[in-house]
JSON list of C-alpha atoms and ligand atoms in Angstrom, two decimals:
[
{"chain": "L", "resi": 20, "resn": "UNK", "atom": "CA", "xyz": [-16.71, 39.10, -10.14]},
{"chain": "L", "resi": 21, "resn": "UNK", "atom": "CA", "xyz": [-17.27, 40.82, -13.01]},
{"chain": "L", "resi": 22, "resn": "UNK", "atom": "CA", "xyz": [-18.83, 38.04, -14.39]},
{"chain": "L", "resi": 23, "resn": "UNK", "atom": "CA", "xyz": [-21.74, 38.36, -11.27]},
{"chain": "L", "resi": 24, "resn": "UNK", "atom": "CA", "xyz": [-21.42, 42.06, -11.81]},
{"chain": "L", "resi": 25, "resn": "UNK", "atom": "CA", "xyz": [-22.42, 41.82, -15.70]},
{"chain": "L", "resi": 26, "resn": "UNK", "atom": "CA", "xyz": [-25.15, 39.38, -14.09]},
{"chain": "L", "resi": 27, "resn": "UNK", "atom": "CA", "xyz": [-26.84, 41.43, -11.57]},
{"chain": "L", "resi": 28, "resn": "UNK", "atom": "CA", "xyz": [-27.17, 44.50, -14.52]},
{"chain": "L", "resi": 29, "resn": "UNK", "atom": "CA", "xyz": [-28.82, 42.19, -16.99]},
{"chain": "L", "resi": 30, "resn": "UNK", "atom": "CA", "xyz": [-31.55, 40.72, -14.35]},
{"chain": "L", "resi": 31, "resn": "UNK", "atom": "CA", "xyz": [-31.76, 44.21, -13.56]},
{"chain": "L", "resi": 32, "resn": "UNK", "atom": "CA", "xyz": [-32.49, 45.19, -16.98]},
{"chain": "L", "resi": 33, "resn": "UNK", "atom": "CA", "xyz": [-34.89, 42.20, -17.16]},
{"chain": "L", "resi": 34, "resn": "UNK", "atom": "CA", "xyz": [-37.14, 43.88, -15.00]},
{"chain": "L", "resi": 35, "resn": "UNK", "atom": "CA", "xyz": [-37.10, 46.87, -16.73]},
{"chain": "L", "resi": 36, "resn": "UNK", "atom": "CA", "xyz": [-37.34, 45.26, -20.50]},
{"chain": "L", "resi": 37, "resn": "UNK", "atom": "CA", "xyz": [-40.41, 42.63, -19.13]},
{"chain": "L", "resi": 38, "resn": "UNK", "atom": "CA", "xyz": [-41.83, 46.76, -17.21]},
{"chain": "L", "resi": 39, "resn": "UNK", "atom": "CA", "xyz": [-41.07, 48.28, -20.91]},
{"chain": "L", "resi": 40, "resn": "UNK", "atom": "CA", "xyz": [-43.30, 45.37, -22.85]},
{"chain": "L", "resi": 41, "resn": "UNK", "atom": "CA", "xyz": [-46.36, 45.30, -20.68]},
{"chain": "L", "resi": 42, "resn": "UNK", "atom": "CA", "xyz": [-46.76, 48.98, -20.77]},
{"chain": "L", "resi": 43, "resn": "UNK", "atom": "CA", "xyz": [-46.75, 49.32, -24.23]},
{"chain": "L", "resi": 44, "resn": "UNK", "atom": "CA", "xyz": [-48.96, 46.51, -24.55]},
{"chain": "L", "resi": 45, "resn": "UNK", "atom": "CA", "xyz": [-51.47, 48.82, -21.98]},
{"chain": "L", "resi": 46, "resn": "UNK", "atom": "CA", "xyz": [-50.57, 51.37, -23.57]},
{"chain": "L", "resi": 47, "resn": "UNK", "atom": "CA", "xyz": [-51.52, 50.54, -27.12]},
{"chain": "L", "resi": 48, "resn": "UNK", "atom": "CA", "xyz": [-54.78, 48.90, -25.93]},
{"chain": "L", "resi": 49, "resn": "UNK", "atom": "CA", "xyz": [-56.06, 51.56, -24.08]},
{"chain": "L", "resi": 50, "resn": "UNK", "atom": "CA", "xyz": [-55.51, 53.98, -27.87]},
{"chain": "L", "resi": 51, "resn": "UNK", "atom": "CA", "xyz": [-57.25, 51.84, -30.07]},
{"chain": "L", "resi": 52, "resn": "UNK", "atom": "CA", "xyz": [-60.30, 51.62, -27.44]},
{"chain": "L", "resi": 53, "resn": "UNK", "atom": "CA", "xyz": [-60.12, 55.22, -26.48]},
{"chain": "L", "resi": 54, "resn": "UNK", "atom": "CA", "xyz": [-59.08, 56.69, -30.20]},
{"chain": "L", "resi": 55, "resn": "UNK", "atom": "CA", "xyz": [-56.25, 59.00, -28.58]},
{"chain": "L", "resi": 56, "resn": "UNK", "atom": "CA", "xyz": [-53.60, 60.26, -30.81]},
{"chain": "L", "resi": 57, "resn": "UNK", "atom": "CA", "xyz": [-50.25, 57.58, -30.57]},
{"chain": "L", "resi": 58, "resn": "UNK", "atom": "CA", "xyz": [-48.13, 60.48, -28.98]},
{"chain": "L", "resi": 59, "resn": "UNK", "atom": "CA", "xyz": [-44.69, 60.88, -27.84]},
{"chain": "L", "resi": 60, "resn": "UNK", "atom": "CA", "xyz": [-45.04, 59.02, -24.17]},
{"chain": "L", "resi": 61, "resn": "UNK", "atom": "CA", "xyz": [-46.11, 55.83, -26.31]},
{"chain": "L", "resi": 62, "resn": "UNK", "atom": "CA", "xyz": [-42.85, 56.39, -28.28]},
{"chain": "L", "resi": 63, "resn": "UNK", "atom": "CA", "xyz": [-40.91, 57.22, -25.71]},
{"chain": "L", "resi": 64, "resn": "UNK", "atom": "CA", "xyz": [-41.97, 54.03, -23.92]},
{"chain": "L", "resi": 65, "resn": "UNK", "atom": "CA", "xyz": [-41.50, 51.72, -27.13]},
{"chain": "L", "resi": 66, "resn": "UNK", "atom": "CA", "xyz": [-37.59, 53.16, -26.94]},
{"chain": "L", "resi": 67, "resn": "UNK", "atom": "CA", "xyz": [-37.00, 52.51, -23.48]},
{"chain": "L", "resi": 68, "resn": "UNK", "atom": "CA", "xyz": [-38.53, 48.71, -24.86]},
{"chain": "L", "resi": 69, "resn": "UNK", "atom": "CA", "xyz": [-35.76, 48.46, -27.55]},
{"chain": "L", "resi": 70, "resn": "UNK", "atom": "CA", "xyz": [-32.83, 50.12, -26.81]},
{"chain": "L", "resi": 71, "resn": "UNK", "atom": "CA", "xyz": [-32.73, 48.05, -22.65]},
{"chain": "L", "resi": 72, "resn": "UNK", "atom": "CA", "xyz": [-33.19, 44.97, -24.97]},
{"chain": "L", "resi": 73, "resn": "UNK", "atom": "CA", "xyz": [-30.08, 46.27, -27.16]},
{"chain": "L", "resi": 74, "resn": "UNK", "atom": "CA", "xyz": [-28.69, 45.87, -24.01]},
{"chain": "L", "resi": 75, "resn": "UNK", "atom": "CA", "xyz": [-29.71, 42.63, -23.17]},
{"chain": "L", "resi": 76, "resn": "UNK", "atom": "CA", "xyz": [-27.70, 42.14, -26.12]},
{"chain": "L", "resi": 77, "resn": "UNK", "atom": "CA", "xyz": [-24.67, 43.36, -25.01]},
{"chain": "L", "resi": 78, "resn": "UNK", "atom": "CA", "xyz": [-24.87, 41.88, -22.13]},
{"chain": "L", "resi": 79, "resn": "UNK", "atom": "CA", "xyz": [-26.33, 38.43, -22.81]},
{"chain": "L", "resi": 80, "resn": "UNK", "atom": "CA", "xyz": [-23.44, 37.89, -25.17]},
{"chain": "L", "resi": 81, "resn": "UNK", "atom": "CA", "xyz": [-20.94, 39.93, -22.81]},
{"chain": "L", "resi": 82, "resn": "UNK", "atom": "CA", "xyz": [-21.70, 37.24, -20.13]},
{"chain": "L", "resi": 83, "resn": "UNK", "atom": "CA", "xyz": [-21.44, 34.03, -21.82]},
{"chain": "L", "resi": 84, "resn": "UNK", "atom": "CA", "xyz": [-18.96, 34.17, -24.83]},
{"chain": "L", "resi": 85, "resn": "UNK", "atom": "CA", "xyz": [-16.38, 36.48, -22.93]},
{"chain": "L", "resi": 86, "resn": "UNK", "atom": "CA", "xyz": [-16.52, 35.78, -18.95]},
{"chain": "L", "resi": 87, "resn": "UNK", "atom": "CA", "xyz": [-18.25, 32.77, -18.47]},
{"chain": "L", "resi": 88, "resn": "UNK", "atom": "CA", "xyz": [-16.55, 30.77, -20.98]},
{"chain": "L", "resi": 89, "resn": "UNK", "atom": "CA", "xyz": [-13.16, 32.40, -18.86]},
{"chain": "L", "resi": 90, "resn": "UNK", "atom": "CA", "xyz": [-14.19, 30.50, -15.71]},
{"chain": "L", "resi": 91, "resn": "UNK", "atom": "CA", "xyz": [-15.34, 27.36, -17.96]},
{"chain": "L", "resi": 92, "resn": "UNK", "atom": "CA", "xyz": [-12.65, 26.19, -19.66]},
{"chain": "L", "resi": 93, "resn": "UNK", "atom": "CA", "xyz": [-11.26, 28.29, -22.64]},
{"chain": "L", "resi": 94, "resn": "UNK", "atom": "CA", "xyz": [-13.91, 30.51, -25.16]},
{"chain": "L", "resi": 95, "resn": "UNK", "atom": "CA", "xyz": [-12.49, 28.49, -28.21]},
{"chain": "L", "resi": 96, "resn": "UNK", "atom": "CA", "xyz": [-13.90, 24.92, -26.94]},
{"chain": "L", "resi": 97, "resn": "UNK", "atom": "CA", "xyz": [-17.34, 25.32, -27.62]},
{"chain": "L", "resi": 98, "resn": "UNK", "atom": "CA", "xyz": [-19.44, 23.29, -25.01]},
{"chain": "L", "resi": 99, "resn": "UNK", "atom": "CA", "xyz": [-21.06, 19.69, -25.79]},
{"chain": "L", "resi": 100, "resn": "UNK", "atom": "CA", "xyz": [-24.93, 21.02, -26.26]},
{"chain": "L", "resi": 101, "resn": "UNK", "atom": "CA", "xyz": [-26.23, 18.18, -27.08]},
{"chain": "L", "resi": 102, "resn": "UNK", "atom": "CA", "xyz": [-25.31, 16.52, -23.28]},
{"chain": "L", "resi": 103, "resn": "UNK", "atom": "CA", "xyz": [-27.19, 19.76, -21.40]},
{"chain": "L", "resi": 104, "resn": "UNK", "atom": "CA", "xyz": [-29.56, 19.79, -20.86]},
{"chain": "L", "resi": 105, "resn": "UNK", "atom": "CA", "xyz": [-29.09, 23.20, -18.94]},
{"chain": "L", "resi": 106, "resn": "UNK", "atom": "CA", "xyz": [-26.40, 24.73, -21.07]},
{"chain": "L", "resi": 107, "resn": "UNK", "atom": "CA", "xyz": [-27.82, 23.75, -24.64]},
{"chain": "L", "resi": 108, "resn": "UNK", "atom": "CA", "xyz": [-31.30, 26.41, -23.27]},
{"chain": "L", "resi": 109, "resn": "UNK", "atom": "CA", "xyz": [-28.44, 29.47, -23.03]},
{"chain": "L", "resi": 110, "resn": "UNK", "atom": "CA", "xyz": [-27.01, 27.79, -25.83]},
{"chain": "L", "resi": 111, "resn": "UNK", "atom": "CA", "xyz": [-29.34, 28.12, -28.36]},
{"chain": "L", "resi": 112, "resn": "UNK", "atom": "CA", "xyz": [-33.47, 29.38, -27.05]},
{"chain": "L", "resi": 113, "resn": "UNK", "atom": "CA", "xyz": [-32.47, 31.75, -24.45]},
{"chain": "L", "resi": 114, "resn": "UNK", "atom": "CA", "xyz": [-30.08, 33.59, -26.92]},
{"chain": "L", "resi": 115, "resn": "UNK", "atom": "CA", "xyz": [-32.29, 32.63, -30.28]},
{"chain": "L", "resi": 116, "resn": "UNK", "atom": "CA", "xyz": [-35.46, 33.90, -28.62]},
{"chain": "L", "resi": 117, "resn": "UNK", "atom": "CA", "xyz": [-34.17, 36.67, -27.62]},
{"chain": "L", "resi": 118, "resn": "UNK", "atom": "CA", "xyz": [-33.11, 38.11, -30.75]},
{"chain": "L", "resi": 119, "resn": "UNK", "atom": "CA", "xyz": [-35.77, 36.83, -32.92]},
{"chain": "L", "resi": 120, "resn": "UNK", "atom": "CA", "xyz": [-37.44, 39.61, -30.02]},
{"chain": "L", "resi": 121, "resn": "UNK", "atom": "CA", "xyz": [-35.59, 42.47, -30.22]},
{"chain": "L", "resi": 122, "resn": "UNK", "atom": "CA", "xyz": [-35.76, 41.94, -34.01]},
{"chain": "L", "resi": 123, "resn": "UNK", "atom": "CA", "xyz": [-39.49, 42.05, -33.36]},
{"chain": "L", "resi": 124, "resn": "UNK", "atom": "CA", "xyz": [-39.11, 45.17, -31.23]},
{"chain": "L", "resi": 125, "resn": "UNK", "atom": "CA", "xyz": [-36.58, 46.55, -34.41]},
{"chain": "L", "resi": 126, "resn": "UNK", "atom": "CA", "xyz": [-39.74, 45.77, -36.77]},
{"chain": "L", "resi": 127, "resn": "UNK", "atom": "CA", "xyz": [-41.87, 46.68, -35.14]},
{"chain": "L", "resi": 128, "resn": "UNK", "atom": "CA", "xyz": [-40.53, 50.36, -34.08]},
{"chain": "L", "resi": 129, "resn": "UNK", "atom": "CA", "xyz": [-39.89, 50.52, -37.75]},
{"chain": "L", "resi": 130, "resn": "UNK", "atom": "CA", "xyz": [-43.92, 50.63, -39.14]},
{"chain": "L", "resi": 131, "resn": "UNK", "atom": "CA", "xyz": [-44.99, 52.66, -36.67]},
{"chain": "L", "resi": 132, "resn": "UNK", "atom": "CA", "xyz": [-43.17, 55.30, -37.89]},
{"chain": "L", "resi": 133, "resn": "UNK", "atom": "CA", "xyz": [-43.97, 54.59, -40.96]},
{"chain": "L", "resi": 134, "resn": "UNK", "atom": "CA", "xyz": [-47.89, 54.28, -40.91]},
{"chain": "L", "resi": 135, "resn": "UNK", "atom": "CA", "xyz": [-50.07, 56.29, -40.77]},
{"chain": "L", "resi": 136, "resn": "UNK", "atom": "CA", "xyz": [-52.70, 57.26, -38.70]},
{"chain": "L", "resi": 137, "resn": "UNK", "atom": "CA", "xyz": [-52.99, 55.71, -35.12]},
{"chain": "L", "resi": 138, "resn": "UNK", "atom": "CA", "xyz": [-55.33, 53.83, -35.55]},
{"chain": "L", "resi": 139, "resn": "UNK", "atom": "CA", "xyz": [-52.43, 51.55, -37.48]},
{"chain": "L", "resi": 140, "resn": "UNK", "atom": "CA", "xyz": [-49.66, 52.90, -35.76]},
{"chain": "L", "resi": 141, "resn": "UNK", "atom": "CA", "xyz": [-51.47, 51.46, -32.06]},
{"chain": "L", "resi": 142, "resn": "UNK", "atom": "CA", "xyz": [-53.04, 48.34, -33.80]},
{"chain": "L", "resi": 143, "resn": "UNK", "atom": "CA", "xyz": [-49.00, 47.23, -35.24]},
{"chain": "L", "resi": 144, "resn": "UNK", "atom": "CA", "xyz": [-48.00, 48.15, -31.85]},
{"chain": "L", "resi": 145, "resn": "UNK", "atom": "CA", "xyz": [-49.99, 45.49, -30.34]},
{"chain": "L", "resi": 146, "resn": "UNK", "atom": "CA", "xyz": [-48.48, 43.00, -32.49]},
{"chain": "L", "resi": 147, "resn": "UNK", "atom": "CA", "xyz": [-45.20, 43.27, -32.68]},
{"chain": "L", "resi": 148, "resn": "UNK", "atom": "CA", "xyz": [-44.10, 44.55, -29.20]},
{"chain": "L", "resi": 149, "resn": "UNK", "atom": "CA", "xyz": [-46.45, 41.44, -28.08]},
{"chain": "L", "resi": 150, "resn": "UNK", "atom": "CA", "xyz": [-45.41, 39.61, -29.72]},
{"chain": "L", "resi": 151, "resn": "UNK", "atom": "CA", "xyz": [-41.83, 39.91, -28.58]},
{"chain": "L", "resi": 152, "resn": "UNK", "atom": "CA", "xyz": [-43.33, 40.11, -24.80]},
{"chain": "L", "resi": 153, "resn": "UNK", "atom": "CA", "xyz": [-44.89, 37.28, -25.48]},
{"chain": "L", "resi": 154, "resn": "UNK", "atom": "CA", "xyz": [-41.26, 35.41, -27.10]},
{"chain": "L", "resi": 155, "resn": "UNK", "atom": "CA", "xyz": [-39.28, 37.09, -23.26]},
{"chain": "L", "resi": 156, "resn": "UNK", "atom": "CA", "xyz": [-42.00, 35.57, -20.97]},
{"chain": "L", "resi": 157, "resn": "UNK", "atom": "CA", "xyz": [-41.79, 32.46, -23.00]},
{"chain": "L", "resi": 158, "resn": "UNK", "atom": "CA", "xyz": [-37.41, 32.16, -23.21]},
{"chain": "L", "resi": 159, "resn": "UNK", "atom": "CA", "xyz": [-37.72, 34.07, -19.39]},
{"chain": "L", "resi": 160, "resn": "UNK", "atom": "CA", "xyz": [-39.94, 30.62, -17.81]},
{"chain": "L", "resi": 161, "resn": "UNK", "atom": "CA", "xyz": [-38.42, 28.06, -19.96]},
{"chain": "L", "resi": 162, "resn": "UNK", "atom": "CA", "xyz": [-35.26, 29.16, -17.75]},
{"chain": "L", "resi": 163, "resn": "UNK", "atom": "CA", "xyz": [-37.53, 28.36, -14.69]},
{"chain": "L", "resi": 164, "resn": "UNK", "atom": "CA", "xyz": [-38.80, 25.50, -15.35]},
{"chain": "L", "resi": 165, "resn": "UNK", "atom": "CA", "xyz": [-35.74, 24.10, -17.05]},
{"chain": "L", "resi": 166, "resn": "UNK", "atom": "CA", "xyz": [-33.62, 24.97, -13.41]},
{"chain": "G", "resi": 210, "resn": "HEM", "atom": "C1", "xyz": [-31.67, 39.78, -25.73]},
{"chain": "G", "resi": 210, "resn": "HEM", "atom": "C2", "xyz": [-30.28, 39.25, -25.81]},
{"chain": "G", "resi": 210, "resn": "HEM", "atom": "C3", "xyz": [-29.87, 38.23, -24.47]},
{"chain": "G", "resi": 210, "resn": "HEM", "atom": "C4", "xyz": [-29.09, 37.70, -24.29]},
{"chain": "G", "resi": 210, "resn": "HEM", "atom": "C5", "xyz": [-27.88, 37.76, -25.34]},
{"chain": "G", "resi": 210, "resn": "HEM", "atom": "C6", "xyz": [-28.43, 36.41, -23.10]},
{"chain": "G", "resi": 210, "resn": "HEM", "atom": "C7", "xyz": [-27.79, 36.20, -22.46]},
{"chain": "G", "resi": 210, "resn": "HEM", "atom": "C8", "xyz": [-28.26, 35.42, -21.20]},
{"chain": "G", "resi": 210, "resn": "HEM", "atom": "C9", "xyz": [-27.05, 34.50, -21.09]},
{"chain": "G", "resi": 210, "resn": "HEM", "atom": "C10", "xyz": [-26.40, 33.87, -21.48]},
{"chain": "G", "resi": 210, "resn": "HEM", "atom": "C11", "xyz": [-27.29, 34.13, -19.39]},
{"chain": "G", "resi": 210, "resn": "HEM", "atom": "C12", "xyz": [-26.99, 33.21, -18.16]},
{"chain": "G", "resi": 210, "resn": "HEM", "atom": "C13", "xyz": [-26.27, 32.66, -18.04]},
{"chain": "G", "resi": 210, "resn": "HEM", "atom": "C14", "xyz": [-26.06, 31.85, -16.70]},
{"chain": "G", "resi": 210, "resn": "HEM", "atom": "O1", "xyz": [-26.16, 31.58, -16.50]},
{"chain": "G", "resi": 210, "resn": "HEM", "atom": "O2", "xyz": [-24.22, 32.37, -16.46]},
{"chain": "G", "resi": 210, "resn": "HEM", "atom": "C15", "xyz": [-28.91, 34.48, -19.22]},
{"chain": "G", "resi": 210, "resn": "HEM", "atom": "C16", "xyz": [-29.29, 34.29, -18.60]},
{"chain": "G", "resi": 210, "resn": "HEM", "atom": "C17", "xyz": [-30.72, 35.24, -17.96]},
{"chain": "G", "resi": 210, "resn": "HEM", "atom": "N1", "xyz": [-31.70, 35.52, -18.35]},
{"chain": "G", "resi": 210, "resn": "HEM", "atom": "FE1", "xyz": [-30.48, 36.66, -20.06]},
{"chain": "G", "resi": 210, "resn": "HEM", "atom": "N2", "xyz": [-29.94, 37.14, -22.46]},
{"chain": "G", "resi": 210, "resn": "HEM", "atom": "C18", "xyz": [-30.65, 38.31, -23.62]},
{"chain": "G", "resi": 210, "resn": "HEM", "atom": "C19", "xyz": [-32.15, 38.93, -23.50]},
{"chain": "G", "resi": 210, "resn": "HEM", "atom": "C20", "xyz": [-32.61, 38.69, -22.69]},
{"chain": "G", "resi": 210, "resn": "HEM", "atom": "C21", "xyz": [-34.18, 39.20, -21.72]},
{"chain": "G", "resi": 210, "resn": "HEM", "atom": "C22", "xyz": [-34.83, 40.08, -22.79]},
{"chain": "G", "resi": 210, "resn": "HEM", "atom": "C23", "xyz": [-34.37, 39.14, -20.16]},
{"chain": "G", "resi": 210, "resn": "HEM", "atom": "C24", "xyz": [-35.80, 39.36, -19.86]},
{"chain": "G", "resi": 210, "resn": "HEM", "atom": "C25", "xyz": [-36.29, 40.09, -19.59]},
{"chain": "G", "resi": 210, "resn": "HEM", "atom": "C26", "xyz": [-33.35, 38.16, -20.00]},
{"chain": "G", "resi": 210, "resn": "HEM", "atom": "C27", "xyz": [-33.75, 36.74, -18.84]},
{"chain": "G", "resi": 210, "resn": "HEM", "atom": "C28", "xyz": [-32.44, 36.26, -17.65]},
{"chain": "G", "resi": 210, "resn": "HEM", "atom": "C29", "xyz": [-32.47, 36.06, -16.94]},
{"chain": "G", "resi": 210, "resn": "HEM", "atom": "C30", "xyz": [-33.90, 35.71, -16.20]},
{"chain": "G", "resi": 210, "resn": "HEM", "atom": "C31", "xyz": [-31.68, 34.66, -16.76]},
{"chain": "G", "resi": 210, "resn": "HEM", "atom": "C32", "xyz": [-30.71, 34.48, -15.64]},
{"chain": "G", "resi": 210, "resn": "HEM", "atom": "C33", "xyz": [-32.10, 33.42, -15.65]},
{"chain": "G", "resi": 210, "resn": "HEM", "atom": "C34", "xyz": [-31.08, 32.40, -14.22]},
{"chain": "G", "resi": 210, "resn": "HEM", "atom": "O3", "xyz": [-29.91, 31.90, -14.34]},
{"chain": "G", "resi": 210, "resn": "HEM", "atom": "O4", "xyz": [-32.52, 31.55, -13.63]},
{"chain": "G", "resi": 210, "resn": "HEM", "atom": "N3", "xyz": [-32.78, 37.86, -20.64]},
{"chain": "G", "resi": 210, "resn": "HEM", "atom": "N4", "xyz": [-29.04, 35.26, -20.15]}
]
């Protein structure tokens, strides 16, 4: 019950994360092309992307460590991940890629804050958020093919 609730929220926030990620890219490309100022809207969308990923991290760990393990066995019992491709995927690939995506997004926000001038801010935004979004899309894509 709590498991499926947390899982549904994880899926809903996935959509918000993807929309915010795509928006940061579109806004960065637009900003670079039009040579406009890096504004409040750019800051807010990148913040949404970053905060949504933190939420996903919290929910993901909640699902994995607490709820999933109470449903499928004791928490201290480490699953035999080498023999189960699907479990291995969730245990290692998805979580590792998403944490790296979150790290890149956080790093990007720090770089944008420190960069002087809108062009540099948009370039940093494009690089860090773009790489982060690629990782997210790759991980979600892998989820679909591993089923
Ligand atoms: C930031 C750290 C994240 C962690 C620790 C995490 C963890 C997890 C875990 C443990 C599951 C498996 C639930 C289960 O099958 O019982 C899961 C499922 C899922 N996650 Fe994440 N996740 C994270 C971020 C994200 C993000 C950013 C997205 C997409 C934007 C995402 C999309 C999904 C989807 C679509 C599923 C369900 C796949 C399916 O069952 O078909 N996750 N996540």
